[in-house]
Coordinates of C-alpha atoms and ligand atoms in Angstrom, one line a residue:
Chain A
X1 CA -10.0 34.5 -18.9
X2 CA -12.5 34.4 -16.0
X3 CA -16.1 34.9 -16.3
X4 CA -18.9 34.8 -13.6
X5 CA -22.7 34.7 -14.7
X6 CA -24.7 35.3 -12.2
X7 CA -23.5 33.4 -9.2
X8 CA -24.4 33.3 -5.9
X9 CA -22.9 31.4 -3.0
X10 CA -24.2 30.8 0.6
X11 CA -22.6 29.3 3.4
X12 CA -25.2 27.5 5.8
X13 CA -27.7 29.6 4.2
X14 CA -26.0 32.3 5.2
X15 CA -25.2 34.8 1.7
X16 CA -21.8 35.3 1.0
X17 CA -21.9 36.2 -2.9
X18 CA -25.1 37.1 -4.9
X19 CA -26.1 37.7 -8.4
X20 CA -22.2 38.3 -9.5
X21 CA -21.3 39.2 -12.6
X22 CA -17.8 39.9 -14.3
X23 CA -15.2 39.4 -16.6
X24 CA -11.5 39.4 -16.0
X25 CA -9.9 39.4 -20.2
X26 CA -7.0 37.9 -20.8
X27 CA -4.2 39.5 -19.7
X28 CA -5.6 41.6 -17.3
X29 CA -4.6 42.9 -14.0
X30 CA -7.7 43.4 -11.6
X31 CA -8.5 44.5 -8.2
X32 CA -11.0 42.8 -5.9
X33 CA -11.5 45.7 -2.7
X34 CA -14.4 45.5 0.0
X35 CA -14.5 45.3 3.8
X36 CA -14.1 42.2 5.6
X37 CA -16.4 39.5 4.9
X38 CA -17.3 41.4 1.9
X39 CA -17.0 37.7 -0.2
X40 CA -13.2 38.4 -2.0
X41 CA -11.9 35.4 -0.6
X42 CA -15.2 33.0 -1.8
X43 CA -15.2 34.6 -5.2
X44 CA -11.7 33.5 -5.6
X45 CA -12.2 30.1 -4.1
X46 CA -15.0 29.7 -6.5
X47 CA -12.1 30.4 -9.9
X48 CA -9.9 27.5 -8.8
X49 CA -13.0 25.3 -7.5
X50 CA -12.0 25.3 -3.7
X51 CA -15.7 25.6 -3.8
X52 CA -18.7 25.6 -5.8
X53 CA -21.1 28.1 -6.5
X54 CA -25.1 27.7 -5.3
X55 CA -26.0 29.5 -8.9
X56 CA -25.0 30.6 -12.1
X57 CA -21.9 29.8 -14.5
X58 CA -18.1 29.9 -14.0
X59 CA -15.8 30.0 -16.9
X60 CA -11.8 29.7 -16.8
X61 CA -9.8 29.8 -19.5
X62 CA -12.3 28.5 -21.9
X63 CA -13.7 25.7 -19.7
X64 CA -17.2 25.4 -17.8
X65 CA -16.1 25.1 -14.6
X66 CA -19.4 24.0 -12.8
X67 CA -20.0 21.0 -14.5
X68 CA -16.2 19.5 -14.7
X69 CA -15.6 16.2 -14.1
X70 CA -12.8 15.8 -10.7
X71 CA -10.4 14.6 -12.9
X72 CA -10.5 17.6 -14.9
X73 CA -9.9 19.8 -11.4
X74 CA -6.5 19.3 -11.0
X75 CA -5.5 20.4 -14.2
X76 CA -7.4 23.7 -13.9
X77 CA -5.9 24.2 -10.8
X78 CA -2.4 23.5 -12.2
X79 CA -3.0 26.7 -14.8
X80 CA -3.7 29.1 -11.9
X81 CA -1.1 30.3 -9.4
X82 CA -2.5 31.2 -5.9
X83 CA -1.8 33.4 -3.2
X84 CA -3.8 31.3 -0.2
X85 CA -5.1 34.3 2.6
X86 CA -3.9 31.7 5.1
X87 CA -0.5 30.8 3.4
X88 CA -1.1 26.8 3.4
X89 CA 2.6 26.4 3.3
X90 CA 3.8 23.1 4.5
X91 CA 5.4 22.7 7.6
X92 CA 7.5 19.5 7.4
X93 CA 8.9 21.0 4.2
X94 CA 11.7 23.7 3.6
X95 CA 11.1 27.0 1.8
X96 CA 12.9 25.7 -1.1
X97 CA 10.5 22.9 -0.9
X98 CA 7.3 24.4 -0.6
X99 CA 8.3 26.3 -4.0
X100 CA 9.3 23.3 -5.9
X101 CA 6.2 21.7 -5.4
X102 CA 4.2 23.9 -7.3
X103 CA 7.0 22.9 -9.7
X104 CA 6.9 19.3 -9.1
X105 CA 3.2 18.9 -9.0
X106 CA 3.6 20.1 -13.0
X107 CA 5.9 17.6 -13.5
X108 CA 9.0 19.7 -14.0
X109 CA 12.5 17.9 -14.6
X110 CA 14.7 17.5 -11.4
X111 CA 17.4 19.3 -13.5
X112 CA 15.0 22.5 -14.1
X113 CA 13.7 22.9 -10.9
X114 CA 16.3 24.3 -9.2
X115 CA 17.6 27.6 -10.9
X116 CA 13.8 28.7 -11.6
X117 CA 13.3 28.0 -8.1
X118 CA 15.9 29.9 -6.8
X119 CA 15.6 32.7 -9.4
X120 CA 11.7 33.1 -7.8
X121 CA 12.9 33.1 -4.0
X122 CA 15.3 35.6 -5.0
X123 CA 12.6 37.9 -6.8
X124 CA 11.0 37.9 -3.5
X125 CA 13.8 38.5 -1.7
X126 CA 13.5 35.0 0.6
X127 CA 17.0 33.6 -1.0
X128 CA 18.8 33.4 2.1
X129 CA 15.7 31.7 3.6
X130 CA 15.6 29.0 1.3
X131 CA 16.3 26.0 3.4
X132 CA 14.5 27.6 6.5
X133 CA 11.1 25.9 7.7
X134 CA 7.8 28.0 7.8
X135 CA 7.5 28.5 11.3
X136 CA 11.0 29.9 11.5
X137 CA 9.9 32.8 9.1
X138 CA 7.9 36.1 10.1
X139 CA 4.3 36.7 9.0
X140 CA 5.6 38.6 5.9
X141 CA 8.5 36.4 5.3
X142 CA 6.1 33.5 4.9
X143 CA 3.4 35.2 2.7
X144 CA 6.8 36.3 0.1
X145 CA 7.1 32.4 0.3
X146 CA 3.2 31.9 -0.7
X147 CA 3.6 34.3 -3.8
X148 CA 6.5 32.7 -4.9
X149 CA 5.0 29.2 -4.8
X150 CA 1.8 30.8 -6.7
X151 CA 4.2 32.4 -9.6
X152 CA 7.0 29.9 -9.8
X153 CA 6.0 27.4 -12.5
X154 CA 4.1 31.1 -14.4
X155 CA 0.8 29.8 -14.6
X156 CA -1.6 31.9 -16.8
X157 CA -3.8 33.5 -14.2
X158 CA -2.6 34.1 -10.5
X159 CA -5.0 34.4 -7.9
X160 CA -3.6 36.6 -5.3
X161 CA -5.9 36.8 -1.7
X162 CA -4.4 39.7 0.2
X163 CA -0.9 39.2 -0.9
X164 CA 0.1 42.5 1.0
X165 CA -1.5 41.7 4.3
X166 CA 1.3 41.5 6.8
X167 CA 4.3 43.3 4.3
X168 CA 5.5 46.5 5.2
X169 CA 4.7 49.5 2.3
X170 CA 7.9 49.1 1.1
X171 CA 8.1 45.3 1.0
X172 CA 4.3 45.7 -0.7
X173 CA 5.7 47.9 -3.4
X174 CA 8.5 45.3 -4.5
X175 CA 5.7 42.6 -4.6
X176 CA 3.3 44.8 -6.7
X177 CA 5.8 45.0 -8.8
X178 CA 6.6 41.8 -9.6
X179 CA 2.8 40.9 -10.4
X180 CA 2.9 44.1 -12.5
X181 CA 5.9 42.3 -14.3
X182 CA 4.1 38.8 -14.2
X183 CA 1.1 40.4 -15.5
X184 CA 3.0 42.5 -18.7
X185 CA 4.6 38.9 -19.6
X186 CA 0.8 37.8 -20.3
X187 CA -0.5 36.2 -17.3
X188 CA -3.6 37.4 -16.1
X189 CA -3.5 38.5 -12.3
X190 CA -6.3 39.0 -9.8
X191 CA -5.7 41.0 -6.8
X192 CA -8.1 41.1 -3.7
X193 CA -7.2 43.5 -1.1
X194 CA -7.7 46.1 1.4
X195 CA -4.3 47.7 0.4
X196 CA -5.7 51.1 -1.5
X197 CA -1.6 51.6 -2.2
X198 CA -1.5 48.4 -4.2
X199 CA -4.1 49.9 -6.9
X200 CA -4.0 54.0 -6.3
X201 CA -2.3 55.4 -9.6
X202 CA -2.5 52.0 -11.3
X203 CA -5.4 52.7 -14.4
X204 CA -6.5 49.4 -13.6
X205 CA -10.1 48.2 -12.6
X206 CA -11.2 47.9 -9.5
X207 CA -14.3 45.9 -8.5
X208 CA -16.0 46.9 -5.0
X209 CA -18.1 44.1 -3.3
X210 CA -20.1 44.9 -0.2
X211 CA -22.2 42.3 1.3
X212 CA -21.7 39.7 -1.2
X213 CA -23.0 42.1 -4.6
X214 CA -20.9 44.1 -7.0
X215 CA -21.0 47.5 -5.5
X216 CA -19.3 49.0 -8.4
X217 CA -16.4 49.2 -11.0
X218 CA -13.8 51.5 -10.6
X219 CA -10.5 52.1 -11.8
X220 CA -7.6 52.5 -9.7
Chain B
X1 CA 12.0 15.9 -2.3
X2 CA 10.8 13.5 -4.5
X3 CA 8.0 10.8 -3.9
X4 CA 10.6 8.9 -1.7
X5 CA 12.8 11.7 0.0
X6 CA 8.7 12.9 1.3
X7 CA 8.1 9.6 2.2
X8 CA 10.8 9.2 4.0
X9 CA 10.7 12.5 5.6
X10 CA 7.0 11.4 6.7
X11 CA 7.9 8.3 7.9
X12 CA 10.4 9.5 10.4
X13 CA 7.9 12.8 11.4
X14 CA 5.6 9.6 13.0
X15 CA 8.2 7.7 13.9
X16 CA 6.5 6.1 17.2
X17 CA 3.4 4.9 15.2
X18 CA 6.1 4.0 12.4
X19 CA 7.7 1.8 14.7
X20 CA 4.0 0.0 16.8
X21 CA 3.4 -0.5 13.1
X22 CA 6.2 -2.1 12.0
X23 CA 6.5 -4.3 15.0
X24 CA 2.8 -5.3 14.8
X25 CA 3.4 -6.3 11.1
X26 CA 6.9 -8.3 12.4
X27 CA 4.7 -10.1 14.6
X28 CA 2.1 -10.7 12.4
X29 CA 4.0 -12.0 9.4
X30 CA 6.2 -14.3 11.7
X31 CA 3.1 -15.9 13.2
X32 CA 2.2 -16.4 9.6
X33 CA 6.4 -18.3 8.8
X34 CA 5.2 -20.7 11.8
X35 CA 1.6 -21.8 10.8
X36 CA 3.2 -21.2 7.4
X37 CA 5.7 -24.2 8.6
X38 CA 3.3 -25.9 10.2
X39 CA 1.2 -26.6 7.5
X40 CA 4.2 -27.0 5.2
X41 CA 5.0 -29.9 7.5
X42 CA 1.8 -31.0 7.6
X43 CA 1.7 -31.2 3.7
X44 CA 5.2 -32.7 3.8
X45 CA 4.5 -35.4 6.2
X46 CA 0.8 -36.1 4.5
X47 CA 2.9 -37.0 1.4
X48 CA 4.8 -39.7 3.3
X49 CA 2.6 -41.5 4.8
X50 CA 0.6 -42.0 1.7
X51 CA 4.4 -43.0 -0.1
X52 CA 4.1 -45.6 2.6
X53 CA 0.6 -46.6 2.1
X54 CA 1.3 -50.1 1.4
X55 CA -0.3 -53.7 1.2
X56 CA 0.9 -57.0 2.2
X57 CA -0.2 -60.4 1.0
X58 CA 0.8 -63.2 2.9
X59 CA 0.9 -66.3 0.4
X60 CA 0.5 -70.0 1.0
X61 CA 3.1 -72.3 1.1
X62 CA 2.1 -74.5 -1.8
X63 CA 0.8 -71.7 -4.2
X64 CA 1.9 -72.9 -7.7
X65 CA 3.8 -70.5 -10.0
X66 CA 0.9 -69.7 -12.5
X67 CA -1.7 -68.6 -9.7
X68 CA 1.2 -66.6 -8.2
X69 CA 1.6 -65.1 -11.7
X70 CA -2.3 -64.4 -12.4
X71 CA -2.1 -62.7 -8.9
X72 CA 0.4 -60.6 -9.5
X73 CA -0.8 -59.6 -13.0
X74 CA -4.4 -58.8 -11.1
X75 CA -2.3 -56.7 -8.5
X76 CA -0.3 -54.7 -10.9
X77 CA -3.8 -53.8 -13.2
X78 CA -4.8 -52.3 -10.7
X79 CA -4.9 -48.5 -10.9
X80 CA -4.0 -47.9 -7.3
X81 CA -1.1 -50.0 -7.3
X82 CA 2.4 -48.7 -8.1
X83 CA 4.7 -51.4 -7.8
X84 CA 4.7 -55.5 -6.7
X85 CA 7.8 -57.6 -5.2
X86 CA 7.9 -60.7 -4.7
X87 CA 9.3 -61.7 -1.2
X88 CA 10.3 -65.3 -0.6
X89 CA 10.2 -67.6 2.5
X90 CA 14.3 -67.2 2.2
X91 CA 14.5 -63.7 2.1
X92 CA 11.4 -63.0 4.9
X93 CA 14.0 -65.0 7.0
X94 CA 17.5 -63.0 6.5
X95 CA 15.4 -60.0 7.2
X96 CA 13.8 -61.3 10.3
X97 CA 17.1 -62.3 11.2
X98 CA 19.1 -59.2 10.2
X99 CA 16.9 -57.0 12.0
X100 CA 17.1 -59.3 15.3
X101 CA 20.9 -60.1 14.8
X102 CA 21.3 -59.4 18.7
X103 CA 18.7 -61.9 19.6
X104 CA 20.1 -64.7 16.8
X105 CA 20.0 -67.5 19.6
X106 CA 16.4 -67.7 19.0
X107 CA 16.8 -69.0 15.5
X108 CA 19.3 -71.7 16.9
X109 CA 18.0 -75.2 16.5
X110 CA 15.2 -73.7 14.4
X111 CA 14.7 -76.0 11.4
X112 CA 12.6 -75.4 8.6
X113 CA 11.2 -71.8 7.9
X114 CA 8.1 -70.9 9.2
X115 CA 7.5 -67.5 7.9
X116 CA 5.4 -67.1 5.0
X117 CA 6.3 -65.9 1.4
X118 CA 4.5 -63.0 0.3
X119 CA 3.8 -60.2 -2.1
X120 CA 5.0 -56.3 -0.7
X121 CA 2.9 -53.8 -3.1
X122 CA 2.9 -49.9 -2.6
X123 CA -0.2 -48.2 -3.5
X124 CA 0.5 -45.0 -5.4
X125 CA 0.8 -41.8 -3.8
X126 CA -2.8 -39.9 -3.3
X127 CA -4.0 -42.2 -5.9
X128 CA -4.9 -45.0 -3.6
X129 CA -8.5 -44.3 -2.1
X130 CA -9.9 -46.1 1.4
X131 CA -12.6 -47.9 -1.5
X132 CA -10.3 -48.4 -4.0
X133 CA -7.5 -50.3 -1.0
X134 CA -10.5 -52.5 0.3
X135 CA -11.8 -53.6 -3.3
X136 CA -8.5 -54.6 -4.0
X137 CA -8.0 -56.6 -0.8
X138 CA -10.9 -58.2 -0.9
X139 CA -10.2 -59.0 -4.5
X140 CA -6.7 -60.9 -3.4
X141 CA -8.1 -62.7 -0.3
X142 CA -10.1 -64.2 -2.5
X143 CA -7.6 -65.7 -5.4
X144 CA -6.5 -69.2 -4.7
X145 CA -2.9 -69.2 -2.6
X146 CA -3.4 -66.2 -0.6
X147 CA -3.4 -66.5 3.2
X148 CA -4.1 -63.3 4.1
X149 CA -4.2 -59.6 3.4
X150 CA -2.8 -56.9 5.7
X151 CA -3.4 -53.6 5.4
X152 CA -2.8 -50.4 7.5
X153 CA -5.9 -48.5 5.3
X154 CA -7.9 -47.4 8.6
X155 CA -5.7 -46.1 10.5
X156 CA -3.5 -44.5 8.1
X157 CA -6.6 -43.0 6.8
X158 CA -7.7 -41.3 10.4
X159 CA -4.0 -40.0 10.4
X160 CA -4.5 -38.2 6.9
X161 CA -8.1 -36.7 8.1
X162 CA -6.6 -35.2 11.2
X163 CA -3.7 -33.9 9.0
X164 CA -6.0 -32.5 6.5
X165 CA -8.3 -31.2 9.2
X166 CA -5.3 -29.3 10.7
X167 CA -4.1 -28.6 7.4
X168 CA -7.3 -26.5 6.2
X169 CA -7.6 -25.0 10.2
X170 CA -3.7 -23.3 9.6
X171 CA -5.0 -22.0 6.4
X172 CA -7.5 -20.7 7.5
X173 CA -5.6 -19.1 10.4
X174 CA -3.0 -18.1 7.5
X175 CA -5.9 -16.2 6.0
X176 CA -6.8 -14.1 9.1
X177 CA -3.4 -13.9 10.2
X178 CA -2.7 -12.2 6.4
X179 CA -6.4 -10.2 6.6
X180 CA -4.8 -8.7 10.2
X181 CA -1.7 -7.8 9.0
X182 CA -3.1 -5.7 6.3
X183 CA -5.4 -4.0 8.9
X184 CA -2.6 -3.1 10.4
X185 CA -1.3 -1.1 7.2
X186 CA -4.7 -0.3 6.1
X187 CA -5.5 2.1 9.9
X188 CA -1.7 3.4 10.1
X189 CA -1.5 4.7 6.7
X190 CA -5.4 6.2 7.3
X191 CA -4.1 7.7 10.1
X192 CA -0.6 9.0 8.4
X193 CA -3.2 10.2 6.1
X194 CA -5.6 11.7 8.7
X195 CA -2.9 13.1 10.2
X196 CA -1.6 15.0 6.9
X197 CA -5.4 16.0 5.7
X198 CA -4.3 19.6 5.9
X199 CA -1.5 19.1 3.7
X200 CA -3.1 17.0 1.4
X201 CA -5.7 19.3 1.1
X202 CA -3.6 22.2 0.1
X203 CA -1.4 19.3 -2.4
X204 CA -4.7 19.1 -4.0
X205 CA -5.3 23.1 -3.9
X206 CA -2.4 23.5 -5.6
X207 CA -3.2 20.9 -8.6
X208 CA -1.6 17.6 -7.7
X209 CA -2.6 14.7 -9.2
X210 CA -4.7 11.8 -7.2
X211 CA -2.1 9.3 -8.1
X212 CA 1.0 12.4 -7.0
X213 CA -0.6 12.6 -3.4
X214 CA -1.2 9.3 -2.8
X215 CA 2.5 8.2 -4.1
X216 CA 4.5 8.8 -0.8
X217 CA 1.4 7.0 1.1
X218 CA 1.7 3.9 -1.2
X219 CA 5.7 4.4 -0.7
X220 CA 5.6 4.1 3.1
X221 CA 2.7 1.7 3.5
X222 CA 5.3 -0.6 1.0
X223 CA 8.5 -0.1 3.3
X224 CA 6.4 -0.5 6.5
X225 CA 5.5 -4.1 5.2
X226 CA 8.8 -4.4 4.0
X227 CA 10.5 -3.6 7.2
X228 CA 7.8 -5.8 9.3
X229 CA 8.8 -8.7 6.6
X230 CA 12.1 -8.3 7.3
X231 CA 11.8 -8.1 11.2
X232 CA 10.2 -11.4 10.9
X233 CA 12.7 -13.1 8.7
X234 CA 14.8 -12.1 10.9
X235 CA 13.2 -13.8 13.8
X236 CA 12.0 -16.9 11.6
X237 CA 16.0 -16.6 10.9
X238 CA 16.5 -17.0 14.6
X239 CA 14.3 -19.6 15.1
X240 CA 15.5 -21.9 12.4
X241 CA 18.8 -21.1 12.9
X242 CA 19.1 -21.8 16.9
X243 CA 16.1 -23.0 18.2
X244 CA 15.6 -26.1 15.9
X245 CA 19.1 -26.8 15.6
X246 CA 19.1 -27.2 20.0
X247 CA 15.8 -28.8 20.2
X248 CA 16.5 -30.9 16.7
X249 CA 19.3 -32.9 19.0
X250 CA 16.7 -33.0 22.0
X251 CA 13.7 -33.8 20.9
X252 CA 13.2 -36.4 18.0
X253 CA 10.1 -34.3 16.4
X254 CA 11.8 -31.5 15.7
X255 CA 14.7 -34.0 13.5
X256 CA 12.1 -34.3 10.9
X257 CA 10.8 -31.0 10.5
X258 CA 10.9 -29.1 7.8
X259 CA 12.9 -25.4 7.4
X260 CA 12.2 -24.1 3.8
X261 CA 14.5 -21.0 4.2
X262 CA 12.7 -19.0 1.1
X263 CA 9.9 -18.9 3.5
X264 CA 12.0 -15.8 4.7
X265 CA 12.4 -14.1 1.9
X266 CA 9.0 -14.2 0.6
X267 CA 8.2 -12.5 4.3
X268 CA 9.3 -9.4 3.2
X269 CA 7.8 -9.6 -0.3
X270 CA 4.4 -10.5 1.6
X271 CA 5.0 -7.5 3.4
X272 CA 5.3 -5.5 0.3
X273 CA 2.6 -6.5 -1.3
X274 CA 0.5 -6.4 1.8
X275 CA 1.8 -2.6 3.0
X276 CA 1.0 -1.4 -0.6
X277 CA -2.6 -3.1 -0.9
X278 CA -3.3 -2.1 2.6
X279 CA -2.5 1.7 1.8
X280 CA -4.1 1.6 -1.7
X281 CA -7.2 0.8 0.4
X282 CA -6.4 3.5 3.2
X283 CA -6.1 5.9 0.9
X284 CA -9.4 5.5 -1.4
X285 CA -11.0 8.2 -3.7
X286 CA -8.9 11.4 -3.2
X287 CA -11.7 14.0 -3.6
X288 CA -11.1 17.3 -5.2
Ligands
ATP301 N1 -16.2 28.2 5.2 C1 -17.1 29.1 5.5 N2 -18.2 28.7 6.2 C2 -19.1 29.6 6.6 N3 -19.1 30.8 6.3 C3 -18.1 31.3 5.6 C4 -17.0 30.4 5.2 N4 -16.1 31.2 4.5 C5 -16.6 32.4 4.4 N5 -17.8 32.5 5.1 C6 -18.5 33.7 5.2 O1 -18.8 34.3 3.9 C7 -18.6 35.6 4.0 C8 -17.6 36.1 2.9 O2 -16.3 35.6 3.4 P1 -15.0 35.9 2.6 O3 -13.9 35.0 3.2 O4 -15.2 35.7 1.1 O5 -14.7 37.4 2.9 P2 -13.5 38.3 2.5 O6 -14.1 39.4 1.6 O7 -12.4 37.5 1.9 O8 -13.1 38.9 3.9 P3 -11.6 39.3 4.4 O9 -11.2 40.6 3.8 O10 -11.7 39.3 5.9 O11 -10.7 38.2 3.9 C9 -18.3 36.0 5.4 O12 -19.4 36.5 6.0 C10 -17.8 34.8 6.0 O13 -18.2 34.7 7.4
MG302 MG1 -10.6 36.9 2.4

């Protein structure tokens, strides 16, 4: 589903990735763990073409992304769900909202949109929250609004960039679970974190980047 | 929310810059009705003096009927002529009289008739060039039986320069008056859009379409032309409305003037098409 050969990314000159190389199949659930700064967050950015990489070859779902013409970018982007490290909810918008515009961006009917939308904000428990803006919700309220955006219209790979950071263990368990469930309906799920609970006991891979490299392969 | 419902919802989160922009477009587009009037009066006023352009030949007493007739066949093949009549002595005299019926003493103890019979022709509208009027004089004055040959050519011709002088110095004011206005639209919806870069950006992240993120852009730089073309209909309403009709009675000027009312309504179709080119052009390449 996701392949990397060989690519490097600086910032400024500065090195955030080097010489990475990987493959996510399809279907897979896998970890992305490191410390801070590590590169999780560019080597996801570089899957949905936030940015692009200095070196070497990217390829989702089939496609070369490198080369791909910008009006070929928002479809890619419309086949991956993403879990933004800094939310990138909208303000002026409800909860409710902000999830049916991953919906509406696909094109869905009017008619559809609501039930699935609702159905999602109640898998994350933000139900009640629904026609509550952002800023009224806490830190983990809002990033339960973030994954449902990224899962909503059940793209087939979900890009999810510290998805546990400010939820309680309990509250991180519920959400693991729903990307497990995601991820056994066939959508292939990428998880960076710091959270050792979301992947201790799981059998899945874990990849370890320090400094920008591949550190090692584990599984969880 | 929908294209609209966001555009909506953005229009009223910038209200203040909404509303400067909306007034600036009122004010533009009804500057635009009155040089839009005042060369539509111009044109309108242009168009009767050349239905007015006309030629008078004075004819001698003795002419006999066949040179009258070979003169009035020469005046009628004439391409700049539109029509010929024949006024006699008789009739030049009921209309003197008529039109100085309070003065009739004069024409007590007056015999004979000394006014002259003579040929009224009306050069066609447009048609009828400086060249063409003087060829044709010059032609008449000299067949045998005409006296003389008036003609108002000169002067109605410095009239119609200075009309058509003004007349291509209001469109040209039309066409910077309609450039400004879509500047106006043009920098507020580039700043609506500056303004919403963030979310725009993250519209983009999440897969939307060019076309999707510019939609409620194109939608509110349309109803800020729309609402500025109706803010000046309203005015132009105003002004048509109570203005002319008090000065109409006042001054004589304003009794001729000319008050096509679908000038209003194509203000706020201007304003349409001038909000939604304006923001097309704001809004550019979206880059992904
Ligand atoms: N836009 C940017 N401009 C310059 N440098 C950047 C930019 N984004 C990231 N970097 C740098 O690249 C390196 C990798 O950053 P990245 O965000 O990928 O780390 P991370 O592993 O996601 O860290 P964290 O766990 O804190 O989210 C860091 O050294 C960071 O300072
Ligand atoms: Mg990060």
């Amino acid at each position: 589903m996701v392949r990397f050969e060989n690519v490097s990314k600086t910032y400024d000159g500065q090195q955030a990735l080097s010489g990475v190389d990987f493959e996510a199949g399809r279907g897979e659930l896998l970890f992305i763990t490191g410390a801070s700064g590590a590169g999780k967050s560019t080597l996801l950015k570089l899957i949905y073409r936030a940015i692009r990489p200095d070196e070497g070859t990217i390829t989702v779902n089939g496609a070369a992304i490198n080369g791909m013409g910008a009006r070929h970018v928002p479809g890619l982007r419309r086949s991956i769900g993403v879990v933004f490290q800094d939310f990138r909810l909208l303000s002026g918008k409800t909860i409710y909202e902000n999830v049916a515009l991953a919906m509406r961006i696909r094109g869905a009917a009017e008619r559809a949109l609501k039930p699935q939308v609702m159905e999602t904000l109640k898998m994350v428990g933000l139900r009640h929250k629904a026609d509550c803006f952002p800023d009224t919700l806490s830190g983990g309220e809002q990033q339960r609004a973030v994954i449902a955006r990224a899962i909503v219209a059940e793209p087939v790979l979900l890009l999810a960039d510290e998805p546990t950071g400010n939820l309680d263990p309990d509250t991180s368990a519920g959400i693991m679970r729903i990307f497990k469930d995601i991820n056994a309906r066939g959508t292939t799920v990428i998880i960076a974190t710091h959270n050792r609970d979301l992947y201790t006991g799981t059998g899945r891979r874990i990849m370890r980047l320090a400094s920008g490299k591949i550190e090692r392969l584990d599984v969880g | 929310m929908s294209h609209p419902g966001s555009a909506i919802a953005g229009i009223w989160k910038e209200k203040w810059i909404n509303l400067l922009s909306v007034f600036s477009i009122g004010v533009g587009l009804f500057i635009l009705l009155i040089s839009m009037l005042i060369v539509y009066n111009l044109n309108f006023f242009a168009s009767k003096l050349q239905g007015r352009f006309s030629m008078t030949v004075y004819l001698d007493d003795g002419i006999s009927a066949p040179d009258l007739a070979r003169m009035q066949g020469a005046i009628r093949s004439n391409p700049a002529v539109g029509s010929v009549s024949y006024i006699s002595k008789a009739e030049a005299l009921a209309e003197l009289k008529k039109s100085m019926k309070d003065s009739a003493y004069l024409f007590e103890g007056l015999d004979g008739n000394p006014l002259p019979a003579s040929l009224d022709i009306r050069l066609k509208r447009g048609d009828a060039t400086d060249a063409m009027v003087r060829g044709l004089a010059a032609q008449i004055k000299a067949m045998r039986g005409a006296v003389d040959v008036e003609y108002g050519a000169k002067f109605l011709d410095t009239i119609e320069s200075v009309i058509s002088g003004a007349r291509s110095a209001g469109l040209a004011f039309l066409a910077a008056l309609l450039g400004g206005v879509l500047f106006v639209c043009y920098s507020t919806v580039k700043i609506l859009f500056y303004r919403r870069r963030d979310e725009v950006e993250t519209l983009g992240l999440l897969g939307a379409t060019a076309w999707f993120i510019r939609a409620p852009f194109l939608i509110e730089g349309s109803v800020l032309g729309v609402a500025g073309g109706l803010l000046a209909s309203a005015a132009g309403y105003a002004v048509f409305d109570v203005f002319l009709a008090g000065f109409a009675g006042a001054l004589p000027v304003f009794r001729y003037m000319q008050t096509p009312v679908y000038f209003l309504g194509l203000l706020p179709l201007a304003g349409l098409f001038i909000g939604f080119s304006g923001a097309l052009m704001a809004l550019g390449r979206i880059k992904f």
